[in-house]
Tab-separated table of N, CA and C in Angstrom:
chain	number	residue	atom	x	y	z
A	1	MET	N	-70.765	-43.044	-4.498
A	1	MET	CA	-71.739	-42.488	-5.393
A	1	MET	C	-72.120	-41.036	-5.077
A	2	LYS	N	-72.308	-40.109	-6.066
A	2	LYS	CA	-72.608	-38.703	-5.712
A	2	LYS	C	-74.055	-38.678	-5.863
A	3	TRP	N	-74.634	-37.995	-4.724
A	3	TRP	CA	-76.183	-37.860	-4.628
A	3	TRP	C	-76.601	-36.429	-5.138
A	4	ASP	N	-77.681	-36.360	-5.827
A	4	ASP	CA	-78.288	-35.202	-6.340
A	4	ASP	C	-78.711	-34.392	-5.084
A	5	PRO	N	-78.564	-33.067	-5.066
A	5	PRO	CA	-78.965	-32.352	-3.992
A	5	PRO	C	-80.584	-32.479	-3.673
A	6	THR	N	-81.257	-32.711	-4.716
A	6	THR	CA	-82.862	-32.824	-4.627
A	6	THR	C	-82.979	-34.149	-3.625
A	7	HIS	N	-82.280	-35.245	-4.108
A	7	HIS	CA	-82.491	-36.378	-3.257
A	7	HIS	C	-82.077	-36.279	-1.898
A	8	ILE	N	-80.938	-35.577	-1.550
A	8	ILE	CA	-80.553	-35.360	-0.264
A	8	ILE	C	-81.471	-34.746	0.498
A	9	LYS	N	-82.223	-33.415	-0.129
A	9	LYS	CA	-83.207	-32.914	0.544
A	9	LYS	C	-84.435	-33.743	0.895
A	10	GLN	N	-84.881	-34.587	-0.110
A	10	GLN	CA	-85.835	-35.526	0.158
A	10	GLN	C	-85.544	-36.386	1.324
A	11	LEU	N	-84.326	-37.020	1.431
A	11	LEU	CA	-84.030	-37.847	2.401
A	11	LEU	C	-83.934	-37.183	3.762
A	12	GLN	N	-83.440	-35.983	3.885
A	12	GLN	CA	-83.530	-35.202	5.118
A	12	GLN	C	-84.854	-35.010	5.648
A	13	ASN	N	-85.904	-35.018	4.772
A	13	ASN	CA	-87.266	-34.846	5.265
A	13	ASN	C	-88.028	-36.225	5.626
A	14	ASN	N	-87.204	-37.333	5.386
A	14	ASN	CA	-87.603	-38.636	5.767
A	14	ASN	C	-87.461	-38.874	7.178
A	15	SER	N	-88.433	-39.385	8.026
A	15	SER	CA	-88.284	-39.747	9.394
A	15	SER	C	-87.042	-40.474	9.910
A	16	LEU	N	-86.557	-41.229	8.989
A	16	LEU	CA	-85.351	-42.129	9.216
A	16	LEU	C	-84.148	-41.243	9.287
A	17	PHE	N	-83.978	-40.170	8.547
A	17	PHE	CA	-82.888	-39.362	8.436
A	17	PHE	C	-83.084	-37.987	8.999
A	18	LYS	N	-84.272	-37.625	9.517
A	18	LYS	CA	-84.586	-36.255	9.980
A	18	LYS	C	-83.529	-35.890	11.179
A	19	GLY	N	-82.974	-34.701	11.040
A	19	GLY	CA	-82.190	-34.149	12.116
A	19	GLY	C	-80.715	-34.449	11.650
A	20	LEU	N	-80.351	-35.291	10.679
A	20	LEU	CA	-78.895	-35.300	10.238
A	20	LEU	C	-78.512	-34.041	9.327
A	21	SER	N	-77.361	-33.750	9.492
A	21	SER	CA	-76.918	-32.664	8.516
A	21	SER	C	-76.691	-33.186	7.217
A	22	GLU	N	-76.487	-32.337	6.232
A	22	GLU	CA	-76.056	-32.817	4.894
A	22	GLU	C	-74.774	-33.710	4.852
A	23	ALA	N	-73.786	-33.238	5.690
A	23	ALA	CA	-72.513	-34.086	5.778
A	23	ALA	C	-72.679	-35.354	6.367
A	24	GLN	N	-73.632	-35.374	7.399
A	24	GLN	CA	-73.940	-36.714	8.189
A	24	GLN	C	-74.625	-37.575	7.218
A	25	LEU	N	-75.592	-37.030	6.490
A	25	LEU	CA	-76.421	-37.863	5.598
A	25	LEU	C	-75.493	-38.396	4.526
A	26	SER	N	-74.647	-37.545	3.827
A	26	SER	CA	-73.748	-38.087	2.854
A	26	SER	C	-72.830	-39.076	3.360
A	27	GLN	N	-72.424	-39.036	4.656
A	27	GLN	CA	-71.517	-40.076	5.221
A	27	GLN	C	-72.335	-41.461	5.393
A	28	ALA	N	-73.530	-41.272	5.868
A	28	ALA	CA	-74.526	-42.436	5.999
A	28	ALA	C	-74.680	-43.092	4.698
A	29	LEU	N	-74.692	-42.298	3.559
A	29	LEU	CA	-75.132	-42.879	2.211
A	29	LEU	C	-73.861	-43.340	1.515
A	30	ALA	N	-72.767	-43.224	2.029
A	30	ALA	CA	-71.443	-43.413	1.319
A	30	ALA	C	-71.396	-44.769	0.670
A	31	ASN	N	-72.076	-45.820	1.229
A	31	ASN	CA	-72.032	-47.208	0.611
A	31	ASN	C	-73.350	-47.509	0.020
A	32	ALA	N	-74.195	-46.590	-0.134
A	32	ALA	CA	-75.431	-46.750	-0.873
A	32	ALA	C	-75.220	-47.300	-2.265
A	33	GLN	N	-76.220	-48.103	-2.746
A	33	GLN	CA	-76.112	-48.473	-4.201
A	33	GLN	C	-77.442	-48.220	-4.831
A	34	VAL	N	-77.372	-47.813	-6.077
A	34	VAL	CA	-78.539	-47.541	-6.888
A	34	VAL	C	-78.942	-48.830	-7.711
A	35	ARG	N	-80.063	-49.224	-7.604
A	35	ARG	CA	-80.611	-50.345	-8.373
A	35	ARG	C	-81.562	-49.949	-9.193
A	36	GLU	N	-81.670	-50.298	-10.540
A	36	GLU	CA	-82.688	-50.069	-11.510
A	36	GLU	C	-83.461	-51.339	-11.926
A	37	LYS	N	-84.639	-51.294	-11.711
A	37	LYS	CA	-85.410	-52.514	-12.006
A	37	LYS	C	-86.535	-52.254	-13.131
A	38	LYS	N	-86.756	-53.162	-13.933
A	38	LYS	CA	-87.739	-53.040	-14.978
A	38	LYS	C	-89.153	-53.614	-14.469
A	39	SER	N	-90.184	-53.131	-15.007
A	39	SER	CA	-91.512	-53.588	-14.494
A	39	SER	C	-91.537	-55.100	-14.395
A	40	GLY	N	-92.197	-55.647	-13.289
A	40	GLY	CA	-92.149	-57.026	-13.021
A	40	GLY	C	-90.936	-57.618	-12.471
A	41	GLU	N	-89.793	-56.996	-12.428
A	41	GLU	CA	-88.734	-57.580	-11.939
A	41	GLU	C	-88.604	-57.357	-10.488
A	42	ALA	N	-87.989	-58.406	-9.764
A	42	ALA	CA	-88.095	-58.543	-8.356
A	42	ALA	C	-86.866	-57.730	-7.616
A	43	LEU	N	-87.060	-56.994	-6.627
A	43	LEU	CA	-86.135	-56.394	-5.893
A	43	LEU	C	-85.530	-57.283	-4.739
A	44	PHE	N	-86.450	-58.052	-4.075
A	44	PHE	CA	-86.043	-59.103	-3.176
A	44	PHE	C	-87.405	-59.989	-2.912
A	45	SER	N	-87.174	-61.095	-2.458
A	45	SER	CA	-88.195	-62.131	-2.277
A	45	SER	C	-88.344	-62.449	-0.715
A	46	GLN	N	-89.638	-62.853	-0.393
A	46	GLN	CA	-89.978	-63.393	0.886
A	46	GLN	C	-88.978	-64.493	1.261
A	47	GLY	N	-88.370	-64.363	2.493
A	47	GLY	CA	-87.518	-65.486	3.040
A	47	GLY	C	-86.036	-65.115	2.900
A	48	GLU	N	-85.645	-64.116	1.965
A	48	GLU	CA	-84.350	-63.638	1.828
A	48	GLU	C	-83.862	-62.908	3.040
A	49	PRO	N	-82.576	-62.897	3.263
A	49	PRO	CA	-82.075	-62.169	4.454
A	49	PRO	C	-82.418	-60.671	4.313
A	50	ALA	N	-82.817	-59.966	5.305
A	50	ALA	CA	-83.111	-58.532	5.343
A	50	ALA	C	-81.898	-57.864	5.945
A	51	ASP	N	-80.947	-57.635	5.097
A	51	ASP	CA	-79.657	-57.044	5.540
A	51	ASP	C	-79.453	-55.627	5.023
A	52	ARG	N	-80.534	-55.008	4.570
A	52	ARG	CA	-80.529	-53.684	4.051
A	52	ARG	C	-81.988	-53.113	3.966
A	53	PHE	N	-81.948	-51.796	3.848
A	53	PHE	CA	-83.306	-51.182	3.652
A	53	PHE	C	-83.100	-50.303	2.409
A	54	PHE	N	-84.309	-49.831	1.909
A	54	PHE	CA	-84.306	-49.198	0.668
A	54	PHE	C	-85.150	-47.782	0.681
A	55	TRP	N	-84.642	-47.012	-0.238
A	55	TRP	CA	-85.468	-45.765	-0.437
A	55	TRP	C	-85.795	-45.616	-2.014
A	56	LEU	N	-86.967	-45.513	-2.343
A	56	LEU	CA	-87.385	-45.517	-3.702
A	56	LEU	C	-87.349	-43.984	-4.325
A	57	ARG	N	-86.461	-43.886	-5.306
A	57	ARG	CA	-86.337	-42.600	-6.044
A	57	ARG	C	-87.340	-42.184	-6.874
A	58	THR	N	-87.559	-43.184	-7.843
A	58	THR	CA	-88.653	-43.092	-8.982
A	58	THR	C	-89.272	-44.460	-9.083
A	59	GLY	N	-90.588	-44.289	-9.774
A	59	GLY	CA	-91.283	-45.486	-10.053
A	59	GLY	C	-92.329	-45.870	-8.936
A	60	LEU	N	-92.719	-47.197	-8.976
A	60	LEU	CA	-93.574	-47.652	-8.016
A	60	LEU	C	-93.062	-49.166	-7.750
A	61	LEU	N	-93.253	-49.615	-6.521
A	61	LEU	CA	-92.927	-50.976	-6.060
A	61	LEU	C	-94.083	-51.572	-5.528
A	62	LYS	N	-94.363	-52.775	-5.812
A	62	LYS	CA	-95.473	-53.554	-5.210
A	62	LYS	C	-94.779	-54.440	-4.073
A	63	LEU	N	-95.327	-54.325	-2.903
A	63	LEU	CA	-95.019	-55.252	-1.777
A	63	LEU	C	-96.095	-56.085	-1.640
A	64	TYR	N	-95.621	-57.521	-1.666
A	64	TYR	CA	-96.866	-58.445	-1.750
A	64	TYR	C	-96.455	-59.713	-1.125
A	65	ARG	N	-97.377	-60.641	-0.896
A	65	ARG	CA	-97.242	-61.921	-0.444
A	65	ARG	C	-97.995	-62.868	-1.434
A	66	LEU	N	-97.394	-64.105	-1.497
A	66	LEU	CA	-98.093	-65.174	-2.317
A	66	LEU	C	-98.861	-65.975	-1.478
A	67	SER	N	-100.215	-66.212	-1.826
A	67	SER	CA	-100.971	-67.194	-1.063
A	67	SER	C	-100.482	-68.617	-1.342
A	68	PRO	N	-101.006	-69.659	-0.641
A	68	PRO	CA	-100.499	-71.022	-0.923
A	68	PRO	C	-100.811	-71.377	-2.355
A	69	SER	N	-101.867	-70.936	-2.959
A	69	SER	CA	-102.262	-71.186	-4.279
A	69	SER	C	-101.395	-70.415	-5.493
A	70	GLY	N	-100.583	-69.455	-4.887
A	70	GLY	CA	-99.669	-68.739	-5.853
A	70	GLY	C	-100.298	-67.329	-6.074
A	71	GLU	N	-101.395	-67.032	-5.525
A	71	GLU	CA	-102.123	-65.659	-5.849
A	71	GLU	C	-101.462	-64.603	-5.169
A	72	GLU	N	-101.269	-63.517	-5.783
A	72	GLU	CA	-100.585	-62.222	-5.142
A	72	GLU	C	-101.553	-61.483	-4.253
A	73	LYS	N	-101.179	-61.201	-3.128
A	73	LYS	CA	-101.804	-60.528	-2.113
A	73	LYS	C	-101.064	-59.228	-1.872
A	74	ILE	N	-101.548	-58.100	-2.521
A	74	ILE	CA	-100.758	-56.862	-2.328
A	74	ILE	C	-100.924	-56.322	-0.956
A	75	ILE	N	-99.804	-56.001	-0.321
A	75	ILE	CA	-99.822	-55.389	0.892
A	75	ILE	C	-99.676	-53.815	0.782
A	76	GLU	N	-98.862	-53.424	-0.007
A	76	GLU	CA	-98.615	-51.888	-0.095
A	76	GLU	C	-98.004	-51.639	-1.451
A	77	ILE	N	-98.350	-50.486	-2.017
A	77	ILE	CA	-97.781	-49.805	-3.139
A	77	ILE	C	-96.687	-48.847	-2.493
A	78	ILE	N	-95.446	-49.052	-2.924
A	78	ILE	CA	-94.366	-48.132	-2.445
A	78	ILE	C	-94.112	-46.986	-3.392
A	79	ARG	N	-94.106	-45.735	-2.960
A	79	ARG	CA	-94.064	-44.693	-3.849
A	79	ARG	C	-92.766	-43.899	-3.708
A	80	PRO	N	-92.385	-43.134	-4.702
A	80	PRO	CA	-91.090	-42.417	-4.621
A	80	PRO	C	-91.025	-41.585	-3.323
A	81	GLY	N	-89.952	-41.593	-2.802
A	81	GLY	CA	-89.531	-40.963	-1.411
A	81	GLY	C	-89.679	-41.797	-0.265
A	82	GLN	N	-90.402	-42.929	-0.364
A	82	GLN	CA	-90.657	-43.736	0.760
A	82	GLN	C	-89.358	-44.685	0.975
A	83	THR	N	-89.102	-44.930	2.213
A	83	THR	CA	-88.070	-45.979	2.741
A	83	THR	C	-88.903	-47.162	3.033
A	84	PHE	N	-88.319	-48.374	2.855
A	84	PHE	CA	-89.034	-49.579	3.143
A	84	PHE	C	-87.900	-50.613	3.602
A	85	ALA	N	-88.483	-51.609	4.286
A	85	ALA	CA	-87.628	-52.800	4.913
A	85	ALA	C	-86.740	-52.527	5.932
A	86	GLU	N	-86.816	-51.278	6.511
A	86	GLU	CA	-85.902	-50.836	7.608
A	86	GLU	C	-86.254	-51.611	8.969
A	87	ALA	N	-87.549	-51.760	9.161
A	87	ALA	CA	-87.979	-52.386	10.402
A	87	ALA	C	-87.596	-53.908	10.421
A	88	ILE	N	-87.726	-54.574	9.404
A	88	ILE	CA	-87.336	-55.992	9.409
A	88	ILE	C	-85.842	-56.020	9.456
A	89	MET	N	-85.095	-55.205	8.741
A	89	MET	CA	-83.698	-55.182	8.745
A	89	MET	C	-83.264	-54.989	10.276
A	90	PHE	N	-83.673	-54.061	10.973
A	90	PHE	CA	-83.265	-53.762	12.459
A	90	PHE	C	-83.774	-54.974	13.289
A	91	ALA	N	-84.776	-55.752	12.878
A	91	ALA	CA	-85.266	-56.870	13.666
A	91	ALA	C	-84.367	-58.139	13.438
A	92	GLY	N	-83.536	-58.072	12.398
A	92	GLY	CA	-82.582	-59.129	12.023
A	92	GLY	C	-83.336	-60.434	11.664
A	93	LYS	N	-84.544	-60.239	11.006
A	93	LYS	CA	-85.286	-61.418	10.456
A	93	LYS	C	-85.353	-61.511	8.978
A	94	PRO	N	-85.687	-62.587	8.362
A	94	PRO	CA	-85.817	-62.579	6.877
A	94	PRO	C	-86.923	-61.647	6.473
A	95	ASN	N	-86.835	-61.399	5.272
A	95	ASN	CA	-87.908	-60.456	4.665
A	95	ASN	C	-89.291	-61.266	4.598
A	96	HIS	N	-90.304	-60.599	5.004
A	96	HIS	CA	-91.661	-61.265	5.131
A	96	HIS	C	-92.471	-61.149	3.839
A	97	TYR	N	-92.023	-60.240	2.829
A	97	TYR	CA	-92.812	-60.098	1.635
A	97	TYR	C	-91.874	-60.137	0.367
A	98	HIS	N	-92.447	-60.270	-0.728
A	98	HIS	CA	-91.814	-59.954	-1.982
A	98	HIS	C	-91.908	-58.556	-2.412
A	99	VAL	N	-90.898	-57.906	-3.018
A	99	VAL	CA	-91.099	-56.627	-3.594
A	99	VAL	C	-90.587	-56.601	-5.063
A	100	GLY	N	-91.455	-56.065	-5.866
A	100	GLY	CA	-91.038	-56.062	-7.331
A	100	GLY	C	-91.553	-54.788	-7.926
A	101	ALA	N	-90.718	-54.362	-9.013
A	101	ALA	CA	-91.145	-53.023	-9.679
A	101	ALA	C	-92.387	-53.179	-10.288
A	102	GLN	N	-93.170	-52.121	-10.285
A	102	GLN	CA	-94.528	-52.097	-10.677
A	102	GLN	C	-94.494	-51.311	-12.068
A	103	PHE	N	-94.046	-50.272	-12.086
A	103	PHE	CA	-93.921	-49.376	-13.390
A	103	PHE	C	-92.507	-48.865	-13.587
């Protein structure tokens, strides 16, 4: 995948990638995938293996848990430029939350 220079710059400013050269970052992103989701569509669900992390280019994502009665409890709204799910991925545990496209 070819990355837009604007996105490369944004990622270089992210704490996870800070200090990497453009070439190092491009190498790290060589296997990255772009996923597009419609509003209300899930990116991943609670309990699924956390085998990757994400960086949001555009839109908003809702990170939430479901109560025993099925009610959504929003934990965080993820905005463009944010990375997420990296801590749980490195911990080697399943996802603790659901994440779905908001807008």
